[in-house]
Amino acid sequence: MKYMLLIYGPADGDWSDEAMQAEMNDYWAYEKAVADAGVSLGSEALQPVRTATTVAVQADGERVVTDGPFAETREVLGGYYLLDVPDLDAALDWAARCPGSHNGGRIEVRPVLEFEEP
Amino acid sequence: MVFREERGRLLATLVRQFGDLDLAEEVASDAVAAALERWPRDGVPERPAAWLLTTARRRAVDVLRRDRTYATRLAVLQVEADRAGPAHLGEDDDVPDERLRLFFTCCHPALPVEAQTALTLRCLAGLSTPEVARAFLQPTATAAQRIVRAKKKIRAARIPFRVPGAHELPDRLPGVLRVLYLIFTEGYAASSGDALLRTDLADEAIRLTRILRRLLPGQREVAGLLALMLLVDARRTARTDADGELVLLDEQDRSRWDADAIREGRLLVVEALTGSGATGAGPYALQAAIAAVHDEAADVATTDWSQVVALYDVLGRVAPSPLVALNRAVAVAMRDGPAAGLALLDDLSADDRLRHHHLLPAARADLLRRLGRRTEARAAYREALVLVGNEPERRFLLRRLEEVSR
C-alpha cells in the first residue's frame, strides 16, 4: 500500500552550515536505506516556502495568483517521500527513521487513495 | 453474558484469519445468534468454541462469495498476512488465543484515545454499542460514530492486526495499559452521573487485564496495573455508605476491604517492582505500591506516610504529572502537617493542566479547613463545586462546605 510521508518543519530555520551539512548527510543515508529496501516510489525536497506561489481559479474563471504558500503557518511542507509498504506500522517505522521527523520536524503519514481503472 | 469470554476469543481468531474487523464482527454475531437458537434445542456441543468458529467461518465464506471486490481485497491482505507469519488455523479444539493482537490493534496510537477505549470495550469486552455508550455516559450515536470511524481508519490506513515485536513493546504496551486503566478509573470513580461506582466496568477492566497478563506473562507493568486495580478495588464496598454517599479513606470501615484482593495485589506489587527486566519500576507498579501501603495500614494515622511520600518522589521522576504532584502534596500534608502540604499545592495552582479538575481546590479546601482557615476553605470548596462532575462527590463537597460555614 502506498503512503505519502509529508515532511513539515519550522518555516524559519536558522541553521548553521554545520547543522545543514549534518542534515544533508542524514538524508543521503535515508535515501539509500529506502532505495535498498525497495520501498521508495519517489521523493523530493522542496525549495523554501518563500519561493512558493499559490493559484486559485474562481467560479467566474478568473485566475488568482498570489505570492507565498496557501496559508501562512509556523510549520511548512519541506518535502515528501512516497513509499510502498505492507501496512501503517511499516510506514510509521520509515517515518520515524526519516530525518524529517527529528529536530523539531514532524511527518504526516497519509495513505494514497487508489482508484479502480475506469 | 455466558458468551462474552468466547466472543472475544472468537472475534480475535476471525480477525486473524480474515484481516477485517467488520466481517469478523458480523459473522461472529451470526454464529452466536445461531448458537443461542440451536443449543437449547440440540444441546451444547462438546467443543463450543470450535462450533462457533466453524459456523462463523462458513458464514464468512458465504459473505465473500457474494461480494467479489471484498473478497479480492481480503485475499490481498491474507497474502500479506501470510508473508508475515503462518496462520494458526488450529484444529477443532485447539483454538489458540489470538486476543493479544486485538488488544494492540484496538489500542493503536493511530486511533484517537476515545476510539481505542470504545473499540476495546466492544471487541475485547464484548459490550454492545449501547453498552459502550453507557460506560462513558455518552449518547449511543456518539459511541457508534466513534467505532465506525475507527474501523474505517483501520481499513483505510491499513492498521495491521499484529502483536508488536519485543523491541516495539516499550512504545506500544503503555497505550494498551492506559486504555485499561481508563476503563477501570471510569468504573471506579465515575467522572459524572449519579453513581460513584460502575462496578461492572471496573470488573471488566480487571478481567481484561488478567487476560492480558496471561498473554504477556513477562511484562512487569501489566502485573503492576493488575496490582493497582486489585488494591484499589479491594476498598470498593467501604467506599460508599448505605445511601451511596462517598466515604473517605480515613473514615472507611477497613473490615469491609477485600482481603483476598489485597493479598493478591501485594504479591503482584512485589513482582512488578522486582521482576526481571532492564528498566526500573514503572508508573503502575509504583502507584500499586502506594495503594499497598494504604491497604496494609490499620488506619490513616498509622499509615506509613513517609513511605508514601518516598514512592511519590520516585513516581514524580518516572511519570511526572500535576496529579502526581497533587497527591504527593496531600501525602506530605499527612506526614508533615497541613501547612507543608498547602505550600506545595499553592505551587501547583499556576499549572494550567489542573484547571478543569476539582481535585486541586478540593485538596486545598481540606487543608485550609484543617488549619482552621474557614473563609479561605469556603472559597476553595465553592471552586471545587463548580468543577466536580460526579454526584456523590458533589454532595460530599457540599457537606464539607456546610461544616465550614457554620
XYZ file of C-alpha atoms in Angstrom:
524
model
C 0.000 0.000 0.000
C 1.230 3.453 -0.876
C 1.764 6.113 1.762
C 2.823 9.737 1.457
C 5.267 10.911 4.082
C 4.775 14.698 4.180
C 7.656 16.392 5.936
C 6.830 19.536 7.920
C 9.395 21.747 9.584
C 9.713 25.202 11.129
C 9.348 27.914 8.483
C 12.271 29.983 9.630
C 15.093 27.592 10.184
C 18.138 29.368 11.431
C 20.552 26.651 10.501
C 24.287 26.811 10.789
C 26.310 25.427 7.877
C 27.334 22.556 10.113
C 23.774 21.663 11.009
C 22.731 21.823 7.367
C 25.561 19.532 6.324
C 24.668 17.041 9.060
C 21.039 17.112 7.922
C 22.063 16.503 4.318
C 24.184 13.549 5.354
C 21.257 12.107 7.296
C 19.020 12.440 4.266
C 21.540 10.804 1.945
C 21.722 7.876 4.315
C 17.935 7.682 4.471
C 17.601 7.855 0.685
C 19.933 4.923 0.440
C 18.014 2.977 3.092
C 14.611 3.358 1.389
C 16.130 2.580 -2.004
C 17.928 -0.517 -0.728
C 14.725 -1.724 0.934
C 12.912 -1.255 -2.366
C 10.098 0.735 -0.764
C 10.563 4.162 -2.295
C 8.449 5.283 -5.241
C 9.901 8.765 -5.191
C 10.920 11.645 -3.022
C 11.732 15.304 -3.392
C 12.882 18.170 -1.244
C 11.035 21.412 -1.905
C 12.628 24.849 -2.097
C 11.841 27.188 0.794
C 8.302 28.470 1.184
C 9.309 31.991 0.140
C 9.672 30.623 -3.381
C 6.053 29.429 -3.371
C 3.244 30.860 -5.475
C -0.404 29.957 -4.984
C -3.052 29.631 -7.701
C -6.834 29.537 -7.390
C -9.322 29.733 -10.223
C -12.576 31.363 -9.197
C -16.080 30.426 -10.240
C -16.106 33.052 -12.991
C -12.890 31.622 -14.430
C -10.658 34.362 -13.126
C -7.248 33.088 -12.171
C -5.941 34.448 -8.880
C -2.207 34.189 -8.389
C -0.653 35.213 -5.097
C 2.845 35.234 -3.664
C 3.517 32.721 -0.911
C 2.094 29.421 0.353
C -1.647 28.707 0.544
C -1.596 29.548 4.266
C 0.906 31.255 6.487
C 1.781 28.611 9.008
C 4.521 28.139 11.527
C 5.430 24.789 10.021
C 5.719 24.344 6.307
C 5.912 21.464 3.848
C 9.545 20.800 3.079
C 9.431 17.645 1.036
C 7.914 14.213 0.689
C 8.547 10.503 0.326
C 6.168 8.174 -1.473
C 6.594 4.658 -0.090
C 5.051 1.309 -0.891
C 4.946 -0.814 2.264
C 2.629 -3.541 3.631
C 0.842 -1.576 6.354
C 0.704 1.534 8.522
C 3.174 0.221 11.091
C 5.800 -0.173 8.366
C 5.074 3.347 7.093
C 5.335 4.748 10.633
C 8.666 2.986 11.138
C 10.044 4.564 7.977
C 8.675 7.949 9.017
C 10.418 7.623 12.378
C 13.695 6.841 10.656
C 13.401 9.831 8.345
C 15.413 12.907 9.392
C 12.270 14.962 8.724
C 10.646 13.716 11.925
C 13.640 14.718 14.046
C 14.984 18.064 15.265
C 11.572 19.666 15.683
C 10.151 18.391 12.386
C 7.010 16.293 12.001
C 5.896 13.891 9.318
C 2.285 13.344 8.352
C 1.703 9.812 7.082
C -1.284 9.543 4.776
C -2.408 6.540 2.717
C -2.732 7.161 -1.007
C -6.218 6.861 -2.456
C -6.285 4.145 -5.060
C -8.800 4.360 -7.849
C -10.166 1.479 -9.862
C -9.313 1.568 -13.545
C -12.330 3.032 -15.372
C -23.053 -12.872 29.342
C -22.128 -16.546 29.072
C -20.761 -15.809 25.665
C -18.613 -12.809 26.480
C -15.372 -14.672 27.038
C -15.976 -16.826 23.957
C -16.930 -13.822 21.855
C -13.604 -12.093 22.449
C -11.594 -15.170 21.515
C -13.825 -15.926 18.536
C -13.548 -12.396 17.198
C -9.795 -12.366 17.604
C -9.382 -15.630 15.705
C -11.651 -14.438 12.894
C -9.811 -11.139 12.627
C -6.594 -13.084 12.387
C -7.884 -15.220 9.570
C -9.827 -12.682 7.546
C -7.945 -9.490 8.420
C -11.155 -7.453 8.574
C -12.875 -6.300 11.733
C -16.312 -5.654 10.188
C -16.527 -9.072 8.564
C -15.268 -10.730 11.741
C -17.846 -8.931 13.909
C -20.681 -9.699 11.526
C -20.027 -13.429 11.301
C -19.180 -13.707 14.999
C -22.575 -12.206 15.832
C -24.251 -14.566 13.401
C -22.520 -17.560 14.969
C -23.523 -16.533 18.496
C -27.102 -15.933 17.363
C -27.148 -19.392 15.764
C -25.822 -20.934 18.971
C -28.442 -19.204 21.089
C -31.068 -20.676 18.776
C -29.729 -24.196 18.287
C -28.017 -25.152 21.550
C -31.111 -25.024 23.766
C -32.742 -27.301 21.179
C -29.866 -29.630 20.200
C -27.749 -29.457 23.326
C -24.429 -27.669 23.875
C -21.726 -29.173 21.623
C -18.692 -30.888 23.110
C -16.351 -28.179 21.908
C -18.389 -24.978 21.886
C -15.523 -22.694 20.821
C -14.785 -24.845 17.794
C -18.502 -24.978 16.876
C -18.709 -21.187 16.956
C -15.558 -20.795 14.887
C -16.659 -23.263 12.220
C -20.094 -21.667 11.988
C -18.573 -18.188 11.741
C -16.081 -19.249 9.081
C -18.843 -20.771 6.957
C -20.786 -17.524 7.148
C -17.675 -15.568 6.168
C -17.132 -17.711 3.098
C -20.785 -17.089 2.123
C -20.333 -13.331 2.515
C -17.166 -13.309 0.470
C -18.729 -15.378 -2.294
C -21.466 -12.790 -2.635
C -19.143 -9.787 -2.672
C -16.268 -10.250 -5.082
C -14.403 -6.954 -4.574
C -14.467 -7.514 -0.831
C -13.042 -10.980 -1.365
C -10.288 -9.739 -3.638
C -9.265 -7.109 -1.175
C -9.179 -9.609 1.655
C -7.244 -12.060 -0.442
C -4.570 -9.426 -0.893
C -4.499 -8.801 2.838
C -4.317 -12.514 3.511
C -1.282 -12.936 1.267
C 0.454 -10.125 3.112
C -0.505 -11.566 6.473
C 0.791 -14.981 5.491
C 4.044 -13.441 4.434
C 4.337 -12.060 7.943
C 3.839 -15.480 9.510
C 1.807 -18.665 9.013
C -1.802 -18.590 10.169
C -2.532 -20.599 13.304
C -5.595 -22.317 11.954
C -5.927 -24.648 14.884
C -7.981 -27.807 14.532
C -11.251 -28.316 16.325
C -10.405 -27.955 19.967
C -7.078 -26.280 19.518
C -8.316 -22.747 19.086
C -5.414 -20.536 20.043
C -5.947 -17.261 21.850
C -5.433 -14.518 19.283
C -6.696 -11.757 21.539
C -3.288 -10.223 22.094
C -3.193 -8.842 18.580
C -6.683 -7.454 19.065
C -5.535 -5.615 22.192
C -2.765 -3.925 20.264
C -4.937 -3.086 17.273
C -7.800 -1.636 19.312
C -5.275 0.438 21.267
C -3.176 1.503 18.266
C -1.753 5.025 18.686
C -3.057 5.927 15.208
C -6.581 5.877 16.675
C -7.889 8.599 18.983
C -7.914 7.565 22.641
C -11.708 7.634 22.954
C -11.902 5.299 19.963
C -9.295 2.992 21.499
C -11.415 2.721 24.616
C -14.643 2.161 22.688
C -13.091 -0.497 20.449
C -11.513 -2.306 23.398
C -14.839 -2.438 25.193
C -16.594 -3.524 22.049
C -14.169 -6.124 20.713
C -12.444 -7.472 23.798
C -15.046 -6.961 26.492
C -17.839 -7.891 24.099
C -20.014 -4.913 25.014
C -22.709 -3.846 22.585
C -22.533 -0.314 21.214
C -25.242 0.981 23.603
C -23.361 -0.627 26.484
C -20.144 1.063 25.366
C -22.002 4.380 25.207
C -23.415 3.894 28.701
C -19.955 3.066 30.031
C -18.847 6.617 29.328
C -22.232 8.244 29.696
C -22.495 9.235 26.043
C -25.359 9.019 23.599
C -25.335 5.763 21.685
C -24.942 7.670 18.421
C -21.657 9.178 19.652
C -20.198 5.810 20.571
C -21.466 4.280 17.334
C -19.866 7.011 15.263
C -16.565 6.667 17.096
C -16.489 2.936 16.472
C -17.445 3.302 12.808
C -14.764 5.940 12.235
C -12.142 3.870 13.994
C -12.926 0.811 11.887
C -12.813 2.975 8.766
C -9.408 4.254 9.671
C -8.148 0.749 10.459
C -9.214 -0.269 6.975
C -8.254 2.886 5.056
C -4.845 3.399 6.611
C -4.297 -0.340 6.896
C -3.601 -0.511 10.600
C -2.340 -4.071 10.883
C -3.642 -6.784 13.180
C -0.401 -7.809 14.759
C 1.387 -8.126 18.054
C 4.298 -5.686 18.126
C 7.768 -7.185 18.286
C 9.658 -7.237 21.558
C 11.593 -4.109 20.622
C 8.329 -2.250 19.953
C 6.585 -3.220 23.182
C 8.085 -0.389 25.255
C 6.416 2.022 22.820
C 3.135 0.188 22.388
C 2.301 -1.511 25.681
C 1.773 1.719 27.669
C -1.048 2.630 25.264
C -2.868 -0.624 25.973
C -2.386 -0.244 29.720
C -3.631 3.331 29.559
C -6.897 2.250 27.936
C -7.438 -0.499 30.511
C -6.689 1.946 33.317
C -9.123 4.494 31.825
C -11.860 1.879 31.817
C -11.063 0.986 35.414
C -11.000 4.550 36.704
C -14.239 5.312 34.909
C -15.800 2.347 36.637
C -14.204 3.062 39.990
C -14.778 6.785 40.202
C -17.276 7.687 37.513
C -16.442 11.079 36.015
C -20.048 12.152 36.028
C -23.501 10.934 36.815
C -25.345 9.614 39.776
C -23.339 6.646 40.847
C -19.868 6.859 42.256
C -19.032 3.415 41.008
C -19.968 1.431 37.986
C -18.750 -1.825 39.347
C -19.302 -3.838 36.193
C -16.891 -1.558 34.311
C -14.223 -1.885 36.978
C -14.740 -5.670 36.933
C -14.409 -5.662 33.168
C -11.137 -3.751 33.335
C -9.758 -6.232 35.848
C -10.908 -9.159 33.733
C -9.253 -7.777 30.601
C -6.033 -7.018 32.464
C -5.950 -10.588 33.755
C -6.310 -11.833 30.172
C -3.522 -9.506 29.048
C -1.314 -10.776 31.844
C -1.922 -14.366 30.780
C -0.999 -13.465 27.207
C 2.058 -11.380 28.169
C 3.420 -13.093 31.266
C 6.825 -11.449 31.321
C 5.705 -7.823 31.407
C 6.109 -6.242 34.848
C 3.905 -3.248 34.166
C 0.947 -5.483 33.324
C 1.404 -7.079 36.741
C 1.721 -3.567 38.160
C -1.537 -2.429 36.568
C -3.405 -5.517 37.752
C -1.998 -4.992 41.243
C -3.131 -1.369 41.234
C -6.641 -2.285 40.131
C -6.996 -5.057 42.712
C -5.617 -2.994 45.580
C -7.866 -0.038 44.792
C -10.913 -2.158 44.017
C -10.429 -4.004 47.318
C -11.787 -0.928 49.065
C -14.872 -0.788 46.887
C -17.516 -1.891 49.382
C -16.275 0.505 52.039
C -16.077 3.472 49.693
C -19.780 4.287 49.770
C -22.225 4.054 52.626
C -25.722 2.565 52.519
C -27.077 5.748 50.929
C -24.471 5.806 48.188
C -22.610 8.656 49.860
C -18.860 8.924 49.493
C -16.821 7.702 52.445
C -13.248 8.932 52.538
C -10.256 6.728 53.231
C -9.908 7.956 56.803
C -13.488 7.028 57.644
C -13.785 3.713 55.805
C -14.610 0.536 57.673
C -11.487 -1.409 56.803
C -13.016 -4.701 57.848
C -15.058 -4.419 54.685
C -11.999 -4.329 52.478
C -11.465 -7.425 50.314
C -8.589 -9.251 51.996
C -8.135 -11.727 49.136
C -7.786 -8.955 46.589
C -5.284 -7.175 48.824
C -3.263 -10.351 49.280
C -3.147 -10.984 45.529
C -2.388 -7.324 44.854
C 0.539 -7.288 47.267
C 2.123 -10.336 45.629
C 1.744 -8.690 42.242
C 3.336 -5.489 43.544
C 6.426 -7.406 44.569
C 6.620 -8.959 41.123
C 6.045 -5.632 39.397
C 8.708 -3.838 41.433
C 11.358 -6.529 41.411
C 10.721 -8.760 38.395
C 13.455 -9.224 35.836
C 13.726 -6.565 33.217
C 16.077 -3.902 32.033
C 14.072 -0.942 33.221
C 13.255 0.174 36.746
C 9.815 0.168 38.328
C 7.107 1.557 36.084
C 4.357 4.033 36.987
C 1.642 1.429 37.579
C 3.916 -0.629 39.815
C 4.663 2.488 41.858
C 1.026 3.522 42.128
C 0.205 -0.045 43.157
C 2.927 0.105 45.816
C 1.338 3.268 47.185
C -2.080 1.587 47.241
C -0.493 -1.359 49.054
C 0.856 0.915 51.773
C -2.677 2.217 52.350
C -4.222 -1.229 52.284
C -1.723 -2.577 54.801
C -2.438 0.068 57.406
C -4.978 -0.344 60.173
C -5.999 3.280 59.866
C -4.977 6.622 58.449
C -2.955 7.610 61.499
C -0.720 4.545 61.413
C -0.266 4.584 57.623
C 3.387 4.830 56.691
C 3.118 8.287 55.119
C 6.881 8.627 54.804
C 6.917 5.620 52.551
C 4.009 7.009 50.567
C 5.863 10.295 50.045
C 9.033 8.413 49.070
C 7.081 6.411 46.489
C 5.539 9.604 45.108
C 9.059 11.030 44.833
C 10.027 8.142 42.568
C 6.750 8.317 40.670
C 7.319 12.023 40.147
C 10.582 11.210 38.394
C 9.326 8.216 36.418
C 5.998 9.658 35.304
C 5.741 13.297 36.334
C 2.309 14.863 36.151
C 0.398 17.553 38.026
C -1.907 14.922 39.542
C 1.093 13.051 40.911
C 2.380 16.293 42.408
C -1.049 16.943 43.898
C -1.267 13.524 45.503
C 2.261 13.891 46.790
C 1.313 17.209 48.393
C -1.606 15.524 50.143
C 0.730 12.812 51.443
C 3.232 15.437 52.610
C 0.393 17.099 54.500
C -0.263 13.807 56.283
C 3.417 13.380 57.127
C 4.382 16.979 57.977
C 1.115 18.741 58.674
C -1.380 20.693 56.548
C 0.736 23.840 56.165
C 3.525 21.935 54.427
C 1.047 20.346 52.007
C -0.653 23.660 51.351
C 2.615 25.298 50.314
C 3.117 22.566 47.715
C -0.450 22.907 46.464
C -0.007 26.647 46.075
C 2.950 25.940 43.783
C 0.601 23.884 41.636
C -2.104 26.490 41.315
C -0.346 28.026 38.321
C -0.447 24.736 36.414
C -2.883 25.053 33.560
C -3.436 21.344 33.267
C -5.213 21.188 36.613
C -7.623 23.966 35.752
C -10.557 21.675 34.994
C -10.037 19.316 37.907
C -11.973 19.660 41.109
C -9.225 17.817 42.953
C -6.893 20.780 43.405
C -9.373 23.172 45.028
C -10.854 20.240 46.959
C -7.444 19.337 48.368
C -6.676 22.960 49.195
C -10.053 23.321 50.850
C -9.412 20.296 53.025
C -6.033 21.539 54.222
C -7.365 25.041 54.848
C -10.191 23.519 56.847
C -7.742 21.536 58.948
C -5.758 24.717 59.583
C -8.926 26.467 60.740
C -8.795 28.968 57.870
C -12.517 28.724 57.305
C -13.134 31.676 54.996
C -10.492 30.506 52.580
C -11.726 26.928 52.902
C -15.239 28.045 51.933
C -13.924 29.762 48.808
C -11.941 26.693 47.839
C -14.903 24.333 48.372
C -17.024 26.598 46.163
C -14.338 26.483 43.491
C -14.273 22.693 43.674
C -18.066 22.514 43.449
C -18.013 24.364 40.132
C -15.712 21.720 38.679
C -16.880 18.447 40.212
C -18.764 16.177 37.812
C -19.837 13.315 39.991
C -22.932 13.470 42.194
C -21.713 11.681 45.313
C -18.504 13.737 45.281
C -20.564 16.904 44.830
C -22.726 16.045 47.821
C -19.604 15.320 49.849
C -18.121 18.716 48.995
C -21.426 20.387 49.855
C -21.406 18.732 53.268
C -17.866 19.957 53.898
C -18.826 23.465 52.751
C -21.689 23.402 55.211
C -19.341 22.338 58.024
C -17.031 25.293 57.489
C -19.940 27.685 57.095
C -21.499 27.141 60.494
